[in-house]
mmCIF file of C-alpha atoms in Angstrom:
data_model
loop_
_atom_site.group_PDB
_atom_site.id
_atom_site.type_symbol
_atom_site.label_atom_id
_atom_site.label_comp_id
_atom_site.label_asym_id
_atom_site.label_seq_id
_atom_site.Cartn_x
_atom_site.Cartn_y
_atom_site.Cartn_z
ATOM 1 C CA UNK A 1157 0.235 -0.057 0.110
ATOM 2 C CA UNK A 1158 1.675 3.629 -1.004
ATOM 3 C CA UNK A 1159 1.329 6.324 0.609
ATOM 4 C CA UNK A 1160 -1.066 9.111 -0.349
ATOM 5 C CA UNK A 1161 0.505 11.924 -2.852
ATOM 6 C CA UNK A 1162 0.710 15.371 -0.528
ATOM 7 C CA UNK A 1163 -0.103 19.025 -3.617
ATOM 8 C CA UNK A 1164 3.393 20.481 -3.603
ATOM 9 C CA UNK A 1165 1.639 23.675 -5.685
ATOM 10 C CA UNK A 1166 0.157 24.308 -2.199
ATOM 11 C CA UNK A 1167 1.341 28.105 -0.346
ATOM 12 C CA UNK A 1168 1.169 27.268 3.586
ATOM 13 C CA UNK A 1169 2.856 30.525 4.094
ATOM 14 C CA UNK A 1170 3.996 33.961 2.300
ATOM 15 C CA UNK A 1171 6.363 36.012 2.981
ATOM 16 C CA UNK A 1172 6.400 39.493 1.397
ATOM 17 C CA UNK A 1173 10.041 41.322 0.857
ATOM 18 C CA UNK A 1174 10.093 44.849 0.851
ATOM 19 C CA UNK A 1175 12.792 46.020 -0.721
ATOM 20 C CA UNK A 1176 12.133 49.857 -0.266
ATOM 21 C CA UNK A 1177 15.406 51.117 1.069
ATOM 22 C CA UNK A 1178 13.895 55.325 1.200
ATOM 23 C CA UNK A 1179 12.104 54.346 4.376
ATOM 24 C CA UNK A 1180 15.534 53.447 6.289
ATOM 25 C CA UNK A 1181 16.657 56.724 5.440
ATOM 26 C CA UNK A 1182 15.596 60.869 7.368
ATOM 27 C CA UNK A 1183 16.390 63.678 5.912
ATOM 28 C CA UNK A 1184 15.475 66.493 7.559
ATOM 29 C CA UNK A 1185 15.530 70.596 6.103
ATOM 30 C CA UNK A 1186 17.832 73.010 8.199
ATOM 31 C CA UNK A 1187 18.071 76.723 7.222
ATOM 32 C CA UNK A 1188 20.917 78.681 10.059
ATOM 33 C CA UNK A 1189 23.010 81.817 9.031
ATOM 34 C CA UNK A 1190 25.994 79.802 10.848
ATOM 35 C CA UNK A 1191 29.208 78.208 8.908
ATOM 36 C CA UNK A 1192 29.539 74.387 8.389
ATOM 37 C CA UNK A 1193 31.751 73.472 11.370
ATOM 38 C CA UNK A 1194 29.413 75.651 13.851
ATOM 39 C CA UNK A 1195 26.576 73.716 13.144
ATOM 40 C CA UNK A 1196 28.792 70.459 13.451
ATOM 41 C CA UNK A 1197 29.288 71.509 17.516
ATOM 42 C CA UNK A 1198 25.819 72.668 18.075
ATOM 43 C CA UNK A 1199 24.694 68.869 16.677
ATOM 44 C CA UNK A 1200 26.886 67.439 18.713
ATOM 45 C CA UNK A 1201 26.618 68.742 22.064
ATOM 46 C CA UNK A 1202 22.868 69.177 21.591
ATOM 47 C CA UNK A 1203 22.359 65.586 20.044
ATOM 48 C CA UNK A 1204 25.594 64.147 21.808
ATOM 49 C CA UNK A 1205 26.974 62.160 18.663
ATOM 50 C CA UNK A 1206 30.408 63.187 18.014
ATOM 51 C CA UNK A 1207 30.744 64.222 13.330
ATOM 52 C CA UNK A 1208 33.850 64.569 11.715
ATOM 53 C CA UNK A 1209 34.235 66.131 8.722
ATOM 54 C CA UNK A 1210 34.835 64.261 5.335
ATOM 55 C CA UNK A 1211 37.352 64.300 2.875
ATOM 56 C CA UNK A 1212 36.993 64.739 0.374
ATOM 57 C CA UNK A 1213 34.437 66.925 -0.061
ATOM 58 C CA UNK A 1214 31.143 65.544 -2.000
ATOM 59 C CA UNK A 1215 31.438 66.497 -5.907
ATOM 60 C CA UNK A 1216 28.940 67.158 -8.097
ATOM 61 C CA UNK A 1217 29.389 67.047 -12.213
ATOM 62 C CA UNK A 1218 27.006 70.428 -13.704
ATOM 63 C CA UNK A 1219 28.648 72.757 -15.858
ATOM 64 C CA UNK A 1220 31.932 71.767 -13.765
ATOM 65 C CA UNK A 1221 32.465 70.152 -10.767
ATOM 66 C CA UNK A 1222 30.515 72.303 -7.555
ATOM 67 C CA UNK A 1223 32.224 70.672 -4.163
ATOM 68 C CA UNK A 1224 30.105 70.227 -0.738
ATOM 69 C CA UNK A 1225 31.211 69.934 2.523
ATOM 70 C CA UNK A 1226 29.846 67.546 4.303
ATOM 71 C CA UNK A 1227 30.894 66.056 7.571
ATOM 72 C CA UNK A 1228 30.011 62.367 9.547
ATOM 73 C CA UNK A 1229 28.945 60.390 12.354
ATOM 74 C CA UNK A 1230 28.903 56.186 12.453
ATOM 75 C CA UNK A 1231 26.771 55.211 15.636
ATOM 76 C CA UNK A 1232 28.777 51.356 15.684
ATOM 77 C CA UNK A 1233 25.822 51.632 18.862
ATOM 78 C CA UNK A 1234 22.027 51.696 17.416
ATOM 79 C CA UNK A 1235 24.160 51.042 13.839
ATOM 80 C CA UNK A 1236 23.392 54.287 12.770
ATOM 81 C CA UNK A 1237 25.609 55.966 10.203
ATOM 82 C CA UNK A 1238 24.510 60.649 10.636
ATOM 83 C CA UNK A 1239 25.646 62.619 7.923
ATOM 84 C CA UNK A 1240 25.538 67.139 7.671
ATOM 85 C CA UNK A 1241 26.125 68.287 4.925
ATOM 86 C CA UNK A 1242 25.509 72.804 3.268
ATOM 87 C CA UNK A 1243 23.713 72.513 0.185
ATOM 88 C CA UNK A 1244 24.926 75.278 -1.474
ATOM 89 C CA UNK A 1245 28.051 75.957 -3.428
ATOM 90 C CA UNK A 1246 29.801 78.657 -4.001
ATOM 91 C CA UNK A 1247 32.745 77.435 -5.752
ATOM 92 C CA UNK A 1248 32.884 75.682 -8.656
ATOM 93 C CA UNK A 1249 35.771 73.860 -11.087
ATOM 94 C CA UNK A 1250 34.970 75.207 -14.637
ATOM 95 C CA UNK A 1251 35.676 71.803 -16.727
ATOM 96 C CA UNK A 1252 37.248 74.415 -19.911
ATOM 97 C CA UNK A 1253 40.972 73.800 -18.597
ATOM 98 C CA UNK A 1254 42.041 76.492 -22.023
ATOM 99 C CA UNK A 1255 43.963 79.156 -20.882
ATOM 100 C CA UNK A 1256 42.965 82.594 -20.324
ATOM 101 C CA UNK A 1257 44.476 85.644 -21.330
ATOM 102 C CA UNK A 1258 45.299 87.686 -18.681
ATOM 103 C CA UNK A 1259 42.704 89.781 -18.160
ATOM 104 C CA UNK A 1260 40.197 87.526 -19.876
ATOM 105 C CA UNK A 1261 37.023 86.250 -17.324
ATOM 106 C CA UNK A 1262 35.656 83.096 -17.562
ATOM 107 C CA UNK A 1263 32.077 84.115 -17.045
ATOM 108 C CA UNK A 1264 30.810 80.226 -15.830
ATOM 109 C CA UNK A 1265 33.185 79.408 -12.900
ATOM 110 C CA UNK A 1266 32.060 82.846 -11.195
ATOM 111 C CA UNK A 1267 29.985 84.062 -9.337
ATOM 112 C CA UNK A 1268 27.687 80.589 -9.639
ATOM 113 C CA UNK A 1269 25.988 78.940 -6.350
ATOM 114 C CA UNK A 1270 25.196 75.549 -6.717
ATOM 115 C CA UNK A 1271 23.184 73.581 -5.123
ATOM 116 C CA UNK A 1272 23.151 70.002 -3.982
ATOM 117 C CA UNK A 1273 19.451 69.801 -4.397
ATOM 118 C CA UNK A 1274 18.136 72.414 -6.135
ATOM 119 C CA UNK A 1275 13.652 72.064 -5.552
ATOM 120 C CA UNK A 1276 15.030 73.416 -1.415
ATOM 121 C CA UNK A 1277 17.397 76.469 -2.906
ATOM 122 C CA UNK A 1278 16.290 78.062 0.894
ATOM 123 C CA UNK A 1279 17.295 75.264 3.232
ATOM 124 C CA UNK A 1280 21.883 75.680 3.926
ATOM 125 C CA UNK A 1281 22.635 71.936 5.382
ATOM 126 C CA UNK A 1282 20.482 68.535 4.987
ATOM 127 C CA UNK A 1283 21.139 65.816 8.288
ATOM 128 C CA UNK A 1284 20.782 62.574 6.171
ATOM 129 C CA UNK A 1285 20.589 59.820 8.529
ATOM 130 C CA UNK A 1286 20.639 55.646 7.406
ATOM 131 C CA UNK A 1287 19.421 52.693 9.012
ATOM 132 C CA UNK A 1288 16.652 53.812 11.003
ATOM 133 C CA UNK A 1289 13.709 51.866 11.565
ATOM 134 C CA UNK A 1290 9.929 52.702 12.713
ATOM 135 C CA UNK A 1291 11.481 52.623 16.904
ATOM 136 C CA UNK A 1292 13.155 56.298 15.572
ATOM 137 C CA UNK A 1293 12.360 59.603 17.382
ATOM 138 C CA UNK A 1294 12.205 62.281 14.414
ATOM 139 C CA UNK A 1295 9.963 64.123 16.657
ATOM 140 C CA UNK A 1296 12.414 64.004 19.178
ATOM 141 C CA UNK A 1297 15.154 65.161 17.580
ATOM 142 C CA UNK A 1298 13.428 67.838 15.626
ATOM 143 C CA UNK A 1299 12.181 69.605 18.561
ATOM 144 C CA UNK A 1300 15.937 68.899 20.283
ATOM 145 C CA UNK A 1301 17.397 70.634 16.718
ATOM 146 C CA UNK A 1302 14.719 73.195 17.343
ATOM 147 C CA UNK A 1303 16.857 74.655 20.793
ATOM 148 C CA UNK A 1304 19.537 75.292 19.238
ATOM 149 C CA UNK A 1305 20.568 78.712 18.616
ATOM 150 C CA UNK A 1306 20.663 79.986 15.140
ATOM 151 C CA UNK A 1307 18.647 77.358 13.704
ATOM 152 C CA UNK A 1308 15.702 79.348 12.123
ATOM 153 C CA UNK A 1309 14.347 76.290 10.818
ATOM 154 C CA UNK A 1310 14.008 72.302 10.397
ATOM 155 C CA UNK A 1311 11.663 69.909 9.068
ATOM 156 C CA UNK A 1312 11.609 66.433 7.424
ATOM 157 C CA UNK A 1313 11.967 65.721 3.753
ATOM 158 C CA UNK A 1314 10.377 63.328 1.426
ATOM 159 C CA UNK A 1315 12.574 60.913 -0.242
ATOM 160 C CA UNK A 1316 10.074 60.517 -3.029
ATOM 161 C CA UNK A 1317 9.369 64.676 -3.006
ATOM 162 C CA UNK A 1318 13.012 64.520 -4.363
ATOM 163 C CA UNK A 1319 13.240 64.877 -8.063
ATOM 164 C CA UNK A 1320 15.735 61.830 -9.373
ATOM 165 C CA UNK A 1321 18.457 63.382 -9.656
ATOM 166 C CA UNK A 1322 19.108 65.107 -6.076
ATOM 167 C CA UNK A 1323 17.862 61.684 -4.859
ATOM 168 C CA UNK A 1324 21.330 59.800 -6.905
ATOM 169 C CA UNK A 1325 23.083 63.138 -4.822
ATOM 170 C CA UNK A 1326 21.787 61.730 -1.658
ATOM 171 C CA UNK A 1327 24.153 58.872 -2.758
ATOM 172 C CA UNK A 1328 27.648 59.060 -1.391
#
């Protein structure tokens, strides 16, 4: 006597894997008149983190190479990566490496301001926190940032609201 055959086409459990990397990233916009090193210092004091300057700077090529200063802190205890970077760059290295006459101006390289995230031209800095989970308290973080002097505005920016070019600029 043969045992009855089991139907191997039955699905007992169905697991769905969501591979959405945007869920574990928080982007906070910060508007302040302080220089980048002072913002990093105040964030270190108020958030109990330890930003260090990143060398080389973030570079973006568009009608020349723009450089954006940034700071990074790796929280090994909570497996978080914190990044602070400026949105505005007034320094641009021109792609045209030709020689200029003594008093000839290069209009493309002089006086240009470039933005890492052009949709938010009025924002001075962004704070990017990677590897967050549902327990991460963004509201508490925003309240602590609000207590820092000379920060006029801070709010969370939805990554999905940025265009594709800006999202690519956030990949370091």
